[in-house]
């Protein structure tokens, strides 16, 4: 494996395991911070491999690939949470700093471990249970109400690994694999929110304004920053809870907490429960690339290197992010040019991925003072790139 070329002046090499869009979006701030990124990439044409100076091809599942890669890095972090525990352990044993640490990362990898730990720490969660078969699921549903939200503890993303079941036998196919599953009450939430924080190894922490995430068919399609009309007490509690969690779990790097807002009885304040944790830059934080003084990607690099964190203040009253899903076409560039001409204030971030229907291929950001206008512009841009509107 050839060594990544360092910037002069003693600046470090940051290794990222996984060549997806999150690693790719670390490259612009890495350039500005004079850091060198090296990416362990699943293929030579992965989203990040196309833009970073060093992208050895290898598998995050192969301990030899990971160790050979890490030897050339001053710190190692992740594009995704799918590195298996034994590979993580071997990585830590080499002595290279790894952020987030495996002891923390497990709570983003395993939803059952996460629910157990959050419950121990007194963080509000949906009612939940580990269920080993139809009988235990039926017992849970009979107490907490049907339908039940059933989740595979590991490997889920974008709603894959989550389903609603109306009875114990409904889940027979999942139990057939012999896995212990996570059953949760179906929370009657009013909207989904996300709290994005960053924490460094020496304990400095920062929290961005809480955002609203809008999901369509299990995929986040729009983010409103900050969440409009959010109850200030709820915002303060949830921000504090995220910071406390980051400290208690010793999380390093960018850390996102997905939460459900629940309406209070008439005249009373809303409350929240925590849905999920992510320990890396997160889709709910893509707005920070244009809408915050420090983007989540820059902050993640600063945090894993234990550099002082950057300011997290917004650049405008509102920022709206729209995710761009692939449409049924090949040529993106002509569409892209039209969009830039139509809206000069629009920021389009594409991931260098081939277009496939439904595949996340980029996102757009717009920021300013008029939320309705920003939402309409972000929606139009995402729809236009997706090919569902043509003018
Ligand atoms: P993933 O790991 O795929 O992102 P999540 O646990 O975030 O899975 O669940 C995906 C979506 O399913 C959430 O965004 C939410 O809309 C819905 N969901 C998850 N858990 C619950 C719950 N307990 N009650 C109601 N809806 C839920």
Tab-separated table of C-alpha atoms and ligand atoms in Angstrom:
chain	number	residue	atom	x	y	z
A	1	UNK	CA	0.000	0.000	0.000
A	2	UNK	CA	1.580	3.345	-0.972
A	3	UNK	CA	1.784	5.977	1.765
A	4	UNK	CA	-0.546	8.957	1.536
A	5	UNK	CA	1.419	12.152	0.862
A	6	UNK	CA	1.268	14.517	3.855
A	7	UNK	CA	0.951	18.275	3.686
A	8	UNK	CA	4.210	19.963	4.780
A	9	UNK	CA	4.320	21.307	8.326
A	10	UNK	CA	3.430	18.200	10.296
A	11	UNK	CA	-0.240	18.017	9.411
A	12	UNK	CA	-1.777	14.597	10.006
A	13	UNK	CA	-3.339	11.925	7.810
A	14	UNK	CA	-6.936	11.102	8.727
A	15	UNK	CA	-8.068	7.626	7.713
A	16	UNK	CA	-11.722	6.979	7.010
A	17	UNK	CA	-13.029	3.435	6.686
A	18	UNK	CA	-15.639	3.347	3.926
A	19	UNK	CA	-15.747	5.299	0.677
A	20	UNK	CA	-19.327	6.601	0.738
A	21	UNK	CA	-20.661	10.118	0.436
A	22	UNK	CA	-19.911	11.038	4.057
A	23	UNK	CA	-16.204	10.375	3.538
A	24	UNK	CA	-16.403	12.253	0.234
A	25	UNK	CA	-17.856	15.347	1.899
A	26	UNK	CA	-14.918	15.431	4.354
A	27	UNK	CA	-12.560	16.242	1.477
A	28	UNK	CA	-13.311	19.996	0.992
A	29	UNK	CA	-12.765	20.815	4.700
A	30	UNK	CA	-9.714	18.513	4.787
A	31	UNK	CA	-8.169	20.611	2.011
A	32	UNK	CA	-8.867	23.790	3.957
A	33	UNK	CA	-7.510	22.367	7.205
A	34	UNK	CA	-4.369	21.144	5.387
A	35	UNK	CA	-5.150	17.549	6.336
A	36	UNK	CA	-4.629	14.530	4.120
A	37	UNK	CA	-7.483	12.063	3.880
A	38	UNK	CA	-6.903	8.421	3.179
A	39	UNK	CA	-9.981	6.307	2.538
A	40	UNK	CA	-10.285	2.530	2.781
A	41	UNK	CA	-12.628	2.202	-0.121
A	42	UNK	CA	-14.787	-0.718	-1.240
A	43	UNK	CA	-14.028	0.077	-4.898
A	44	UNK	CA	-11.880	2.435	-6.982
A	45	UNK	CA	-14.968	4.345	-8.135
A	46	UNK	CA	-16.694	4.729	-4.745
A	47	UNK	CA	-18.036	8.232	-3.994
A	48	UNK	CA	-15.046	9.228	-1.835
A	49	UNK	CA	-12.384	7.373	-3.816
A	50	UNK	CA	-13.044	9.715	-6.736
A	51	UNK	CA	-11.997	12.840	-4.802
A	52	UNK	CA	-9.429	12.013	-2.097
A	53	UNK	CA	-5.655	11.810	-2.616
A	54	UNK	CA	-5.317	8.297	-1.193
A	55	UNK	CA	-7.978	5.608	-1.533
A	56	UNK	CA	-6.623	2.088	-1.181
A	57	UNK	CA	-9.236	-0.478	-2.150
A	58	UNK	CA	-10.045	-2.989	0.560
A	59	UNK	CA	-12.780	-4.383	2.730
A	60	UNK	CA	-13.843	-3.098	6.140
A	61	UNK	CA	-14.597	-6.763	6.969
A	62	UNK	CA	-11.017	-7.908	6.327
A	63	UNK	CA	-8.716	-7.402	9.275
A	64	UNK	CA	-5.556	-7.455	7.127
A	65	UNK	CA	-6.920	-4.766	4.802
A	66	UNK	CA	-7.934	-2.577	7.739
A	67	UNK	CA	-4.603	-2.950	9.571
A	68	UNK	CA	-2.497	-2.286	6.463
A	69	UNK	CA	-4.613	0.817	5.841
A	70	UNK	CA	-4.414	2.074	9.437
A	71	UNK	CA	-0.605	1.817	9.493
A	72	UNK	CA	-0.459	4.870	7.222
A	73	UNK	CA	-2.903	6.983	9.294
A	74	UNK	CA	-2.562	9.196	12.381
A	75	UNK	CA	-6.188	8.664	13.381
A	76	UNK	CA	-8.936	6.422	12.007
A	77	UNK	CA	-12.653	7.186	11.785
A	78	UNK	CA	-15.639	5.841	9.851
A	79	UNK	CA	-17.993	6.529	6.963
A	80	UNK	CA	-20.450	3.932	8.309
A	81	UNK	CA	-20.917	1.812	11.419
A	82	UNK	CA	-20.568	-1.638	9.851
A	83	UNK	CA	-17.003	-2.530	10.881
A	84	UNK	CA	-17.309	-5.757	12.931
A	85	UNK	CA	-16.212	-5.777	16.607
A	86	UNK	CA	-13.249	-8.133	16.082
A	87	UNK	CA	-11.858	-5.902	13.312
A	88	UNK	CA	-12.346	-2.822	15.501
A	89	UNK	CA	-10.525	-4.521	18.345
A	90	UNK	CA	-7.572	-5.451	16.116
A	91	UNK	CA	-7.505	-1.845	14.934
A	92	UNK	CA	-7.432	-0.466	18.476
A	93	UNK	CA	-4.678	-2.958	19.388
A	94	UNK	CA	-2.384	-1.367	16.794
A	95	UNK	CA	-2.323	1.755	18.968
A	96	UNK	CA	-3.616	4.136	16.289
A	97	UNK	CA	-6.298	6.425	17.786
A	98	UNK	CA	-9.782	5.305	16.651
A	99	UNK	CA	-12.751	7.700	16.909
A	100	UNK	CA	-15.445	6.985	17.848
A	101	UNK	CA	-14.058	4.235	20.060
A	102	UNK	CA	-15.523	0.739	19.662
A	103	UNK	CA	-16.964	0.874	23.218
A	104	UNK	CA	-19.105	3.836	22.132
A	105	UNK	CA	-19.712	2.738	18.538
A	106	UNK	CA	-21.523	-0.397	19.660
A	107	UNK	CA	-24.477	1.799	20.694
A	108	UNK	CA	-24.826	2.989	17.105
A	109	UNK	CA	-24.321	-0.523	15.706
A	110	UNK	CA	-26.731	-2.426	17.874
A	111	UNK	CA	-30.190	-1.017	18.608
A	112	UNK	CA	-30.752	-3.428	21.513
A	113	UNK	CA	-27.501	-2.404	23.202
A	114	UNK	CA	-28.499	1.230	22.585
A	115	UNK	CA	-31.960	0.806	24.165
A	116	UNK	CA	-30.465	-0.934	27.220
A	117	UNK	CA	-27.858	1.765	27.801
A	118	UNK	CA	-30.240	4.677	27.229
A	119	UNK	CA	-32.722	3.162	29.646
A	120	UNK	CA	-29.966	2.739	32.278
A	121	UNK	CA	-29.061	6.401	31.824
A	122	UNK	CA	-32.695	7.502	32.222
A	123	UNK	CA	-32.948	8.894	28.679
A	124	UNK	CA	-36.572	8.844	27.443
A	125	UNK	CA	-37.161	5.967	24.967
A	126	UNK	CA	-40.228	4.282	23.472
A	127	UNK	CA	-41.383	1.270	25.524
A	128	UNK	CA	-39.237	-1.600	24.216
A	129	UNK	CA	-38.287	-5.229	24.729
A	130	UNK	CA	-35.876	-7.768	23.311
A	131	UNK	CA	-38.092	-10.466	21.789
A	132	UNK	CA	-36.949	-13.984	20.937
A	133	UNK	CA	-40.034	-15.309	19.190
A	134	UNK	CA	-43.698	-14.877	18.368
A	135	UNK	CA	-44.867	-15.528	21.939
A	136	UNK	CA	-42.692	-12.770	23.418
A	137	UNK	CA	-43.722	-10.386	20.665
A	138	UNK	CA	-47.395	-11.145	21.301
A	139	UNK	CA	-46.916	-10.545	25.021
A	140	UNK	CA	-45.271	-7.156	24.283
A	141	UNK	CA	-47.957	-6.089	21.803
A	142	UNK	CA	-50.762	-7.080	24.144
A	143	UNK	CA	-49.334	-4.753	26.806
A	144	UNK	CA	-48.135	-1.827	24.648
A	145	UNK	CA	-50.673	-2.002	21.816
A	146	UNK	CA	-50.645	-3.111	18.207
A	147	UNK	CA	-49.182	-2.546	15.751
A	148	UNK	CA	-45.702	-2.957	17.191
A	149	UNK	CA	-42.581	-1.536	15.542
A	150	UNK	CA	-40.196	-4.444	15.059
A	151	UNK	CA	-36.508	-3.838	14.321
A	152	UNK	CA	-33.484	-5.945	13.505
A	153	UNK	CA	-30.864	-4.782	16.014
A	154	UNK	CA	-28.018	-4.587	13.484
A	155	UNK	CA	-27.481	-3.525	9.919
A	156	UNK	CA	-30.633	-1.439	9.315
A	157	UNK	CA	-30.618	1.884	7.471
A	158	UNK	CA	-33.170	4.118	5.713
A	159	UNK	CA	-36.021	2.125	7.275
A	160	UNK	CA	-34.671	-1.249	6.096
A	161	UNK	CA	-34.773	-3.514	9.110
A	162	UNK	CA	-37.845	-1.731	10.540
A	163	UNK	CA	-41.427	-2.874	10.073
A	164	UNK	CA	-44.841	-2.617	11.611
A	165	UNK	CA	-46.364	-5.913	12.696
A	166	UNK	CA	-49.991	-6.480	13.642
A	167	UNK	CA	-49.500	-9.769	15.512
A	168	UNK	CA	-46.848	-12.257	16.654
A	169	UNK	CA	-47.280	-14.583	13.657
A	170	UNK	CA	-46.857	-11.581	11.307
A	171	UNK	CA	-43.148	-11.639	12.151
A	172	UNK	CA	-42.595	-15.380	11.644
A	173	UNK	CA	-40.265	-14.792	8.683
A	174	UNK	CA	-37.913	-12.586	10.704
A	175	UNK	CA	-37.858	-14.919	13.694
A	176	UNK	CA	-37.012	-17.780	11.301
A	177	UNK	CA	-33.409	-16.450	11.267
A	178	UNK	CA	-33.162	-17.088	15.016
A	179	UNK	CA	-32.212	-13.469	15.749
A	180	UNK	CA	-33.271	-11.619	18.885
A	181	UNK	CA	-35.330	-8.638	17.683
A	182	UNK	CA	-36.195	-5.249	19.163
A	183	UNK	CA	-39.904	-4.608	19.706
A	184	UNK	CA	-41.016	-1.021	20.335
A	185	UNK	CA	-44.305	0.667	20.985
A	186	UNK	CA	-45.457	2.691	18.001
A	187	UNK	CA	-44.843	6.253	19.157
A	188	UNK	CA	-47.600	8.713	18.161
A	189	UNK	CA	-45.055	11.391	17.300
A	190	UNK	CA	-45.943	14.763	15.794
A	191	UNK	CA	-42.641	15.056	13.952
A	192	UNK	CA	-39.083	13.759	13.851
A	193	UNK	CA	-36.212	15.906	15.080
A	194	UNK	CA	-32.463	15.457	15.221
A	195	UNK	CA	-29.874	16.806	17.631
A	196	UNK	CA	-26.398	17.020	16.136
A	197	UNK	CA	-23.390	17.347	18.403
A	198	UNK	CA	-19.644	16.968	18.211
A	199	UNK	CA	-17.304	15.971	21.007
A	200	UNK	CA	-13.530	15.779	21.053
A	201	UNK	CA	-11.368	13.280	22.996
A	202	UNK	CA	-10.452	15.982	25.511
A	203	UNK	CA	-14.149	16.582	26.162
A	204	UNK	CA	-14.923	19.801	24.294
A	205	UNK	CA	-18.444	19.584	22.905
A	206	UNK	CA	-20.758	21.624	20.700
A	207	UNK	CA	-24.385	21.256	19.693
A	208	UNK	CA	-26.042	22.677	16.571
A	209	UNK	CA	-29.613	23.985	16.652
A	210	UNK	CA	-32.111	21.090	16.634
A	211	UNK	CA	-33.570	20.347	13.198
A	212	UNK	CA	-36.771	18.790	11.884
A	213	UNK	CA	-36.339	15.813	9.561
A	214	UNK	CA	-39.099	14.889	7.146
A	215	UNK	CA	-39.181	11.231	6.064
A	216	UNK	CA	-40.849	9.812	2.971
A	217	UNK	CA	-41.122	6.014	2.747
A	218	UNK	CA	-38.523	5.626	5.501
A	219	UNK	CA	-35.990	7.936	3.812
A	220	UNK	CA	-35.166	11.430	5.031
A	221	UNK	CA	-36.195	13.758	2.199
A	222	UNK	CA	-36.108	17.205	3.805
A	223	UNK	CA	-34.445	18.890	6.790
A	224	UNK	CA	-35.548	22.221	8.263
A	225	UNK	CA	-32.918	24.000	10.320
A	226	UNK	CA	-33.773	24.985	12.951
A	227	UNK	CA	-36.969	23.003	13.614
A	228	UNK	CA	-39.785	25.576	13.200
A	229	UNK	CA	-41.730	26.471	16.324
A	230	UNK	CA	-39.783	24.129	18.581
A	231	UNK	CA	-40.665	24.459	22.250
A	232	UNK	CA	-37.590	26.126	23.860
A	233	UNK	CA	-37.768	23.902	26.951
A	234	UNK	CA	-37.847	20.765	24.804
A	235	UNK	CA	-34.943	22.102	22.721
A	236	UNK	CA	-32.894	22.758	25.858
A	237	UNK	CA	-33.686	19.346	27.393
A	238	UNK	CA	-32.958	17.399	24.214
A	239	UNK	CA	-29.730	19.316	23.527
A	240	UNK	CA	-28.595	18.703	27.093
A	241	UNK	CA	-29.525	15.017	26.842
A	242	UNK	CA	-27.452	14.651	23.665
A	243	UNK	CA	-24.443	16.323	25.277
A	244	UNK	CA	-24.824	14.204	28.405
A	245	UNK	CA	-25.044	11.060	26.290
A	246	UNK	CA	-21.953	12.064	24.327
A	247	UNK	CA	-20.076	12.452	27.618
A	248	UNK	CA	-21.490	9.337	29.335
A	249	UNK	CA	-20.821	7.098	26.349
A	250	UNK	CA	-17.455	8.825	25.707
A	251	UNK	CA	-18.423	9.499	22.103
A	252	UNK	CA	-15.853	11.263	19.957
A	253	UNK	CA	-16.588	12.924	16.630
A	254	UNK	CA	-19.937	14.011	15.272
A	255	UNK	CA	-22.872	12.367	17.004
A	256	UNK	CA	-26.540	12.569	15.967
A	257	UNK	CA	-29.517	11.739	18.149
A	258	UNK	CA	-32.773	11.157	16.267
A	259	UNK	CA	-35.792	11.960	18.398
A	260	UNK	CA	-39.575	11.874	18.164
A	261	UNK	CA	-41.517	14.932	19.342
A	262	UNK	CA	-44.727	14.035	21.128
A	263	UNK	CA	-47.531	16.561	21.616
A	264	UNK	CA	-48.516	17.271	25.228
A	265	UNK	CA	-52.121	17.334	26.454
A	266	UNK	CA	-53.804	20.650	25.532
A	267	UNK	CA	-52.020	23.454	27.382
A	268	UNK	CA	-48.993	21.343	28.302
A	269	UNK	CA	-45.525	21.226	26.772
A	270	UNK	CA	-44.485	18.608	24.215
A	271	UNK	CA	-42.058	15.851	25.176
A	272	UNK	CA	-39.657	13.597	23.287
A	273	UNK	CA	-38.231	10.118	23.134
A	274	UNK	CA	-34.965	9.050	21.515
A	275	UNK	CA	-35.258	6.882	18.417
A	276	UNK	CA	-31.678	6.309	17.238
A	277	UNK	CA	-28.036	7.248	17.623
A	278	UNK	CA	-25.510	7.764	14.819
A	279	UNK	CA	-21.806	8.324	15.477
A	280	UNK	CA	-20.600	10.019	12.317
A	281	UNK	CA	-21.731	12.926	10.170
A	282	UNK	CA	-25.424	12.388	9.548
A	283	UNK	CA	-27.948	13.183	6.847
A	284	UNK	CA	-29.785	15.471	9.281
A	285	UNK	CA	-26.597	17.583	9.414
A	286	UNK	CA	-26.017	18.131	5.688
A	287	UNK	CA	-27.576	21.587	6.056
A	288	UNK	CA	-24.471	22.656	8.020
A	289	UNK	CA	-22.361	22.573	4.833
A	290	UNK	CA	-23.904	25.882	3.800
A	291	UNK	CA	-26.013	26.943	6.782
A	292	UNK	CA	-23.562	26.833	9.681
A	293	UNK	CA	-20.255	28.563	10.370
A	294	UNK	CA	-18.700	25.104	10.776
A	295	UNK	CA	-20.014	22.153	8.785
A	296	UNK	CA	-20.441	18.752	10.385
A	297	UNK	CA	-17.697	17.373	8.127
A	298	UNK	CA	-15.156	19.971	9.201
A	299	UNK	CA	-16.234	19.474	12.809
A	300	UNK	CA	-15.848	15.723	12.605
A	301	UNK	CA	-12.268	16.107	11.352
A	302	UNK	CA	-11.499	18.636	14.070
A	303	UNK	CA	-13.064	16.425	16.734
A	304	UNK	CA	-11.309	13.172	15.827
A	305	UNK	CA	-7.968	15.029	15.782
A	306	UNK	CA	-8.754	16.706	19.106
A	307	UNK	CA	-8.446	20.126	17.471
A	308	UNK	CA	-10.538	22.941	18.993
A	309	UNK	CA	-14.094	22.752	17.638
A	310	UNK	CA	-15.502	25.403	15.304
A	311	UNK	CA	-18.487	27.672	15.928
A	312	UNK	CA	-21.856	26.056	15.243
A	313	UNK	CA	-23.913	29.210	14.767
A	314	UNK	CA	-26.241	29.352	11.740
A	315	UNK	CA	-25.448	31.666	8.827
A	316	UNK	CA	-29.087	32.549	8.206
A	317	UNK	CA	-32.438	32.373	9.969
A	318	UNK	CA	-33.353	29.185	8.066
A	319	UNK	CA	-31.593	26.532	6.058
A	320	UNK	CA	-33.506	23.862	4.154
A	321	UNK	CA	-31.863	20.671	2.896
A	322	UNK	CA	-33.513	18.488	0.270
A	323	UNK	CA	-32.194	15.000	-0.464
A	324	UNK	CA	-31.863	14.139	-4.135
A	325	UNK	CA	-32.873	10.611	-5.079
A	326	UNK	CA	-31.966	9.157	-8.436
A	327	UNK	CA	-34.522	9.126	-11.232
A	328	UNK	CA	-34.932	7.028	-14.337
A	329	UNK	CA	-32.207	8.598	-16.529
A	330	UNK	CA	-28.427	8.561	-17.034
A	331	UNK	CA	-27.382	12.097	-17.905
A	332	UNK	CA	-27.414	14.295	-14.816
A	333	UNK	CA	-25.184	17.091	-16.049
A	334	UNK	CA	-27.665	18.889	-18.396
A	335	UNK	CA	-30.292	18.846	-15.637
A	336	UNK	CA	-27.747	20.148	-13.175
A	337	UNK	CA	-26.753	23.074	-15.425
A	338	UNK	CA	-30.366	24.121	-15.858
A	339	UNK	CA	-30.895	24.105	-12.112
A	340	UNK	CA	-27.863	26.276	-11.394
A	341	UNK	CA	-29.162	28.830	-13.876
A	342	UNK	CA	-32.668	28.760	-12.457
A	343	UNK	CA	-31.635	29.391	-8.833
A	344	UNK	CA	-28.234	31.020	-8.243
A	345	UNK	CA	-28.720	30.840	-4.458
A	346	UNK	CA	-29.033	27.054	-4.532
A	347	UNK	CA	-26.145	24.877	-3.334
A	348	UNK	CA	-26.112	21.485	-5.041
A	349	UNK	CA	-23.966	18.722	-3.565
A	350	UNK	CA	-23.682	15.609	-5.703
A	351	UNK	CA	-21.980	12.419	-4.589
A	352	UNK	CA	-20.406	11.266	-7.862
A	353	UNK	CA	-22.651	8.215	-7.937
A	354	UNK	CA	-24.325	6.572	-10.903
A	355	UNK	CA	-28.025	7.403	-11.074
A	356	UNK	CA	-30.431	4.653	-10.098
A	357	UNK	CA	-34.094	5.184	-9.227
A	358	UNK	CA	-34.428	5.868	-5.500
A	359	UNK	CA	-30.658	5.967	-4.817
A	360	UNK	CA	-29.437	8.941	-2.727
A	361	UNK	CA	-27.206	10.760	-5.216
A	362	UNK	CA	-26.900	14.167	-3.591
A	363	UNK	CA	-28.628	16.926	-1.713
A	364	UNK	CA	-29.395	20.608	-2.089
A	365	UNK	CA	-29.211	23.393	0.478
A	366	UNK	CA	-30.787	26.831	0.451
A	367	UNK	CA	-30.643	29.390	3.221
A	368	UNK	CA	-32.320	32.718	3.911
A	369	UNK	CA	-35.166	34.395	5.729
A	370	UNK	CA	-38.379	33.045	4.157
A	371	UNK	CA	-38.927	29.423	5.158
A	372	UNK	CA	-41.818	28.753	2.735
A	373	UNK	CA	-39.792	30.079	-0.184
A	374	UNK	CA	-36.742	28.037	0.825
A	375	UNK	CA	-38.812	24.861	1.140
A	376	UNK	CA	-40.364	25.404	-2.275
A	377	UNK	CA	-36.944	25.987	-3.878
A	378	UNK	CA	-35.323	22.957	-2.240
A	379	UNK	CA	-38.300	20.762	-3.160
A	380	UNK	CA	-38.277	21.949	-6.745
A	381	UNK	CA	-34.540	21.381	-7.097
A	382	UNK	CA	-34.711	17.868	-5.645
A	383	UNK	CA	-37.734	16.994	-7.826
A	384	UNK	CA	-36.087	18.455	-10.900
A	385	UNK	CA	-32.888	16.464	-10.382
A	386	UNK	CA	-35.007	13.411	-9.724
A	387	UNK	CA	-36.863	13.999	-12.985
A	388	UNK	CA	-40.338	14.171	-11.453
A	389	UNK	CA	-40.774	17.808	-12.602
A	390	UNK	CA	-39.381	19.003	-15.923
A	391	UNK	CA	-39.625	22.799	-15.785
B	1	LIG	P1	-33.159	3.124	10.435
B	1	LIG	O1	-32.059	2.534	11.231
B	1	LIG	O2	-33.487	2.348	9.220
B	1	LIG	O3	-33.012	4.601	10.171
B	1	LIG	P2	-35.145	3.814	12.469
B	1	LIG	O4	-35.089	3.104	13.764
B	1	LIG	O5	-34.662	5.220	12.425
B	1	LIG	O6	-34.445	2.925	11.348
B	1	LIG	O7	-36.633	3.811	11.941
B	1	LIG	C1	-36.994	4.285	10.644
B	1	LIG	C2	-38.286	5.091	10.730
B	1	LIG	O8	-39.337	4.267	11.251
B	1	LIG	C3	-38.197	6.285	11.677
B	1	LIG	O9	-37.659	7.401	11.016
B	1	LIG	C4	-39.663	6.465	12.059
B	1	LIG	O10	-40.363	7.186	11.047
B	1	LIG	C5	-40.183	5.037	12.098
B	1	LIG	N1	-40.096	4.507	13.487
B	1	LIG	C6	-39.033	3.891	14.059
B	1	LIG	N2	-39.288	3.547	15.324
B	1	LIG	C7	-40.550	3.936	15.603
B	1	LIG	C8	-41.399	3.879	16.751
B	1	LIG	N3	-41.023	3.272	17.879
B	1	LIG	N4	-42.633	4.427	16.644
B	1	LIG	C9	-43.057	5.007	15.504
B	1	LIG	N5	-42.311	5.087	14.384
B	1	LIG	C10	-41.071	4.566	14.408
